[in-house]
PDB file of C-alpha atoms in Angstrom:
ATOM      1  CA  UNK A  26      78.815  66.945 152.675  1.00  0.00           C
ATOM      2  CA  UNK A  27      80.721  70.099 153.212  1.00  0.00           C
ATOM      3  CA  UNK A  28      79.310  72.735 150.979  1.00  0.00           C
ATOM      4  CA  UNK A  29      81.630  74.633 147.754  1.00  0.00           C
ATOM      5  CA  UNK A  30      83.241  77.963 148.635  1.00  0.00           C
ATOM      6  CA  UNK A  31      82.060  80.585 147.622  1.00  0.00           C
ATOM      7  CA  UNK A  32      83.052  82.921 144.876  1.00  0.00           C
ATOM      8  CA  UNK A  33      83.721  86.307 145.102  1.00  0.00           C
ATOM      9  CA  UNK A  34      81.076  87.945 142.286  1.00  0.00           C
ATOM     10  CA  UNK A  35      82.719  87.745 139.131  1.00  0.00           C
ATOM     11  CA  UNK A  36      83.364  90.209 136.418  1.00  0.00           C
ATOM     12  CA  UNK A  37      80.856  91.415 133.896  1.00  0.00           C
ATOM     13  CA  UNK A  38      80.361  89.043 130.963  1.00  0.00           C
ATOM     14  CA  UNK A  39      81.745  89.859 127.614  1.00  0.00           C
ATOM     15  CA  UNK A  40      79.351  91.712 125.411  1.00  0.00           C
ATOM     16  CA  UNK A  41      78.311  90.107 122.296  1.00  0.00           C
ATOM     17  CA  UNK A  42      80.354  89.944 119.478  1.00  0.00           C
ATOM     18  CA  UNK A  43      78.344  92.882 117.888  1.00  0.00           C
ATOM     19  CA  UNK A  44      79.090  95.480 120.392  1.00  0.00           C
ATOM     20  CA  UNK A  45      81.994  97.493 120.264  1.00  0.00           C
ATOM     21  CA  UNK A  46      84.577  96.321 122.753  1.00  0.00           C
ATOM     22  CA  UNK A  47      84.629  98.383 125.617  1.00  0.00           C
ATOM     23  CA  UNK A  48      87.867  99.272 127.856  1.00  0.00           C
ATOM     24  CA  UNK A  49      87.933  97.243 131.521  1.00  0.00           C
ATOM     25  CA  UNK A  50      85.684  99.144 134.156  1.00  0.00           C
ATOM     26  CA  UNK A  51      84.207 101.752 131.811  1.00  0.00           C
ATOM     27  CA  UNK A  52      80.438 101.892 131.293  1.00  0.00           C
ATOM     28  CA  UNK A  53      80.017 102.090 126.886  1.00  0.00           C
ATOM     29  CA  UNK A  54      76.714 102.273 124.781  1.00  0.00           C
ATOM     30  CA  UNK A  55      75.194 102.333 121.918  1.00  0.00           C
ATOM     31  CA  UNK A  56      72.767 105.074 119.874  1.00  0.00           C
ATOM     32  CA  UNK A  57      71.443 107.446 121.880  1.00  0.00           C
ATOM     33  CA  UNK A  58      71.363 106.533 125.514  1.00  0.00           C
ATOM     34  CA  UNK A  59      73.693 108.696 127.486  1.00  0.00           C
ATOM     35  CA  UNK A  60      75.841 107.906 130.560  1.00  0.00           C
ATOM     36  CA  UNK A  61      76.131 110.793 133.078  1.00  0.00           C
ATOM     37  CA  UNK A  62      77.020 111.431 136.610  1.00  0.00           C
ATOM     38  CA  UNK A  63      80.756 110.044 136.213  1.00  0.00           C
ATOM     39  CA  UNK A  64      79.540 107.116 134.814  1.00  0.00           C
ATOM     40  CA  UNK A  65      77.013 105.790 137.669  1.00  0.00           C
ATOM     41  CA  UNK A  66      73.907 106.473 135.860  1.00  0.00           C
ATOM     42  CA  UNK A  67      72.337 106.218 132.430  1.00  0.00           C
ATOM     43  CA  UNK A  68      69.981 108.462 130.604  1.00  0.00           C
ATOM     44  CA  UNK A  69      67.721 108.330 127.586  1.00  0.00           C
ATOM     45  CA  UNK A  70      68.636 111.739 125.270  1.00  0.00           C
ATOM     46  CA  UNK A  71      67.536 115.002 126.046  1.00  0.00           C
ATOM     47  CA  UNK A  72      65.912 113.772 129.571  1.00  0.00           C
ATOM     48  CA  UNK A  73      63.864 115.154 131.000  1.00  0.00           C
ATOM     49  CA  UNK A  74      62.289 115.746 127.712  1.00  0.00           C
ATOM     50  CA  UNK A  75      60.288 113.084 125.422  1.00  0.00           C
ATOM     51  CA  UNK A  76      62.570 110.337 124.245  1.00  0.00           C
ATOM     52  CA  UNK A  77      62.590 109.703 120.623  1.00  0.00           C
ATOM     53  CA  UNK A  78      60.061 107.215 118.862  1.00  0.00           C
ATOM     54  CA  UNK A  79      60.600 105.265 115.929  1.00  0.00           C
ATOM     55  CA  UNK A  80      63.410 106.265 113.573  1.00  0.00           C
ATOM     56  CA  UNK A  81      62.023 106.316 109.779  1.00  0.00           C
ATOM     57  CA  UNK A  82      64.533 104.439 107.083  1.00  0.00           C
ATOM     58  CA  UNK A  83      64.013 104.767 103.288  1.00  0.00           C
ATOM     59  CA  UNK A  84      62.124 101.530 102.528  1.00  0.00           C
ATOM     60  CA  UNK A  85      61.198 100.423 106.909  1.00  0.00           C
ATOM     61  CA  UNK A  86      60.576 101.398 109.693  1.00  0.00           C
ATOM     62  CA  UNK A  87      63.383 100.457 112.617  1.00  0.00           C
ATOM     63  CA  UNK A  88      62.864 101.066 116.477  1.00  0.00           C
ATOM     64  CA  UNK A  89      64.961 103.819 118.315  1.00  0.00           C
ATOM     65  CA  UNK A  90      67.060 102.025 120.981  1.00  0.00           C
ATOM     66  CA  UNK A  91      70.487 101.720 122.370  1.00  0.00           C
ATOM     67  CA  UNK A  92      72.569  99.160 124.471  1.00  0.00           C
ATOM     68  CA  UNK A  93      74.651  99.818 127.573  1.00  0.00           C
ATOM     69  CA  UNK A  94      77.234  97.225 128.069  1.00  0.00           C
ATOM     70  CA  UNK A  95      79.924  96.712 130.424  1.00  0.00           C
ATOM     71  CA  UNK A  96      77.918  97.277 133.302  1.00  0.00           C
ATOM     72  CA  UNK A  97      79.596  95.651 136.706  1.00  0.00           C
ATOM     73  CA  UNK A  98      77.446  93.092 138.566  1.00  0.00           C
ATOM     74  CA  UNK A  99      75.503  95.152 141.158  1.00  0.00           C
ATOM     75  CA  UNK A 100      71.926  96.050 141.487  1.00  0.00           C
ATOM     76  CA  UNK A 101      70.316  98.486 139.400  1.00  0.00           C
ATOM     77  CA  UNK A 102      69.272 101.828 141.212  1.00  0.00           C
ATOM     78  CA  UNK A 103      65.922 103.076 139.299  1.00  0.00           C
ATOM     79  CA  UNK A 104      65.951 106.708 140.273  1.00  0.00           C
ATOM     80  CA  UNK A 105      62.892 107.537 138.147  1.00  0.00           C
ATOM     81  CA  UNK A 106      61.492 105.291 134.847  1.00  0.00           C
ATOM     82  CA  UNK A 107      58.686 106.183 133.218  1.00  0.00           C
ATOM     83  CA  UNK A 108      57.935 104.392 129.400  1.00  0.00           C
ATOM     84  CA  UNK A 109      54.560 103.429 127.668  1.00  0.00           C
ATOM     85  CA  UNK A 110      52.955 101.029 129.271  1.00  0.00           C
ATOM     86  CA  UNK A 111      51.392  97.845 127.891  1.00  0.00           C
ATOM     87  CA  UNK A 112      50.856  94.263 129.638  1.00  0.00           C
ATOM     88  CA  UNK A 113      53.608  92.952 127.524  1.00  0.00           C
ATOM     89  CA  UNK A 114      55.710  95.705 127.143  1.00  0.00           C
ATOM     90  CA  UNK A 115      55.591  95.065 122.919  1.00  0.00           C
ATOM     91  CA  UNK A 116      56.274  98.947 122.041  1.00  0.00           C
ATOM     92  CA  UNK A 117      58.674 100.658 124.713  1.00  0.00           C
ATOM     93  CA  UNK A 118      60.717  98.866 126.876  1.00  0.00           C
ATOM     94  CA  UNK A 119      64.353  98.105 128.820  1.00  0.00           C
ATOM     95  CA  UNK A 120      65.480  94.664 128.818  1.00  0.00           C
ATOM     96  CA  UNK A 121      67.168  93.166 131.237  1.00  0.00           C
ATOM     97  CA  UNK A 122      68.484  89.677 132.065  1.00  0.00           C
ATOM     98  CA  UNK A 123      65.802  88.967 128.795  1.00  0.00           C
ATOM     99  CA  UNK A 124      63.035  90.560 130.888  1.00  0.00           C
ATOM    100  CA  UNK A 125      61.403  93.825 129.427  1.00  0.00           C
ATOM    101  CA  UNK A 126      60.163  96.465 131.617  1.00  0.00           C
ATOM    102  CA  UNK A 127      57.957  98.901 130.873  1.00  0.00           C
ATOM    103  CA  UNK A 128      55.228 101.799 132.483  1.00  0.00           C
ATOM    104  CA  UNK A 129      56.654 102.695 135.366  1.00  0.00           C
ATOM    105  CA  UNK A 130      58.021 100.014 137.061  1.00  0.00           C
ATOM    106  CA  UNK A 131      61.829  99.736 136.480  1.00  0.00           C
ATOM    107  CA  UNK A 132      64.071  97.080 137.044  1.00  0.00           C
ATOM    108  CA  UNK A 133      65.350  98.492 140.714  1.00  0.00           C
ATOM    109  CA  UNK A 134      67.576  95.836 142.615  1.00  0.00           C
ATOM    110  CA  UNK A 135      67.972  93.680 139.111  1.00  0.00           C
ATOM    111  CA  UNK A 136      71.474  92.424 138.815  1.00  0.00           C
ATOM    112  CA  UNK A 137      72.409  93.074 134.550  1.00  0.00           C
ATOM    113  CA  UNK A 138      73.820  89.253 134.523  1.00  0.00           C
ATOM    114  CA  UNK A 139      75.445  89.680 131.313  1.00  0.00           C
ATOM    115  CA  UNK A 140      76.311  93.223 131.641  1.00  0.00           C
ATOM    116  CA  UNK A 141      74.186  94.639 129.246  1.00  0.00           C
ATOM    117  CA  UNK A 142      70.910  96.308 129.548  1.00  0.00           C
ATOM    118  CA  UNK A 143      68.886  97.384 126.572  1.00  0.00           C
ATOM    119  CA  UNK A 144      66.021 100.110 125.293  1.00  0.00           C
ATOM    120  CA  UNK A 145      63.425  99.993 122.765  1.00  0.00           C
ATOM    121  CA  UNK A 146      61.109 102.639 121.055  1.00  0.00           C
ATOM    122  CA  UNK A 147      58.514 102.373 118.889  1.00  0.00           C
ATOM    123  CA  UNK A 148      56.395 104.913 116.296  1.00  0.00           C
ATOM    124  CA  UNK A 149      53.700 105.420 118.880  1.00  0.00           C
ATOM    125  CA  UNK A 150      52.761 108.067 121.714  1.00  0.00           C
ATOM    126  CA  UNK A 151      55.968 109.691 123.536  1.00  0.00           C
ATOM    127  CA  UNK A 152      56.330 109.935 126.627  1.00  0.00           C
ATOM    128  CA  UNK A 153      58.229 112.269 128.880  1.00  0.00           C
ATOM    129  CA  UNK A 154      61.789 111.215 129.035  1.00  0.00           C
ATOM    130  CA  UNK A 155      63.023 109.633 132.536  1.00  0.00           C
ATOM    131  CA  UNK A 156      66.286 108.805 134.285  1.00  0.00           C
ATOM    132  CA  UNK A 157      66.992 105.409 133.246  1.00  0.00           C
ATOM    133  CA  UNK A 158      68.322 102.632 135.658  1.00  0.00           C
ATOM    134  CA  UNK A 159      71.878 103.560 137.724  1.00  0.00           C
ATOM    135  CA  UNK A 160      74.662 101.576 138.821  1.00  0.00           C
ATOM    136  CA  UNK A 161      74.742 103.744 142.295  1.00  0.00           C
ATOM    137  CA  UNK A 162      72.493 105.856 144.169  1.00  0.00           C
ATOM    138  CA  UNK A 163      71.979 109.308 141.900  1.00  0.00           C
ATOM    139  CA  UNK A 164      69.783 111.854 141.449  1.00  0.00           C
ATOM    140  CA  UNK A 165      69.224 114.441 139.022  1.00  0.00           C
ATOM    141  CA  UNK A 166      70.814 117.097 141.265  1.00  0.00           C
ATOM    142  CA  UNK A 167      73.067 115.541 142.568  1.00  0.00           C
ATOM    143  CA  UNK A 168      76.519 113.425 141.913  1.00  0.00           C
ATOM    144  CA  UNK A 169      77.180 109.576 142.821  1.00  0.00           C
ATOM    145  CA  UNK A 170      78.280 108.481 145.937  1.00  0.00           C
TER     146      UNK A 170
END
């Protein structure tokens, strides 16, 4: 039998209902992530400095973190990621597709399915801030493609 045509790749997802909505083709997030370089790249705050640990509430304690949404479908360029490491990635970590990535090994070539990428700190050890995943080929000195 003749095989189905194939699709072109098709937008990105729409975020969950508890995101902000987020104009077509523009990169949002939320808390403290930044996105830089004209959009094609995302940062944790303050990088290259430590990124921030656990946030302290009056009666808990909640983990620093932030969501990027609205990401197009294309493979993630990991210019530099560097987060504390554990075999399970249980205190720092960016999630991806539902996979969590942590130490130093970032999600390069991952497709964000849904659009969405997220980061998690904990209360422990910092670590010195990195560039976080980009949409296109950047660097710290210089601007996207």
């Amino acid at each position: 039998p003749p095989s189905p045509p194939s699709l072109p790749p098709s937008p990105p997802a729409t975020p969950p209902p508890s995101l902000p909505s987020c104009l077509l083709g523009d990169v949002c997030t939320t808390g403290p992530c930044l996105i830089t370089d004209g959009g094609s790249c995302a940062t944790s705050p303050d990088f290259p400095n430590d990124y921030p640990n656990l946030r302290r509430g009056l009666h808990h304690l909640r983990p620093e973190g932030c969501t990027l949404y609205g990401m197009p479908p294309v493979g993630l360029d990991v210019i530099a990621f560097d987060v504390e490491e554990h075999s399970n990635c249980i205190w720092d970590y960016l999630t991806v597709n539902g996979v969590k990535y942590c130490g130093t090994s970032g999600p390069a070539g991952v497709v964000p399915s849904d659009g969405t990428m997220t980061w998690v700190s904990d209360d422990r050890r910092r670590r010195p801030r990195r560039r976080r995943p980009c949409r296109h080929a950047c660097s710290a000195t210089s601007a996207p493609p």
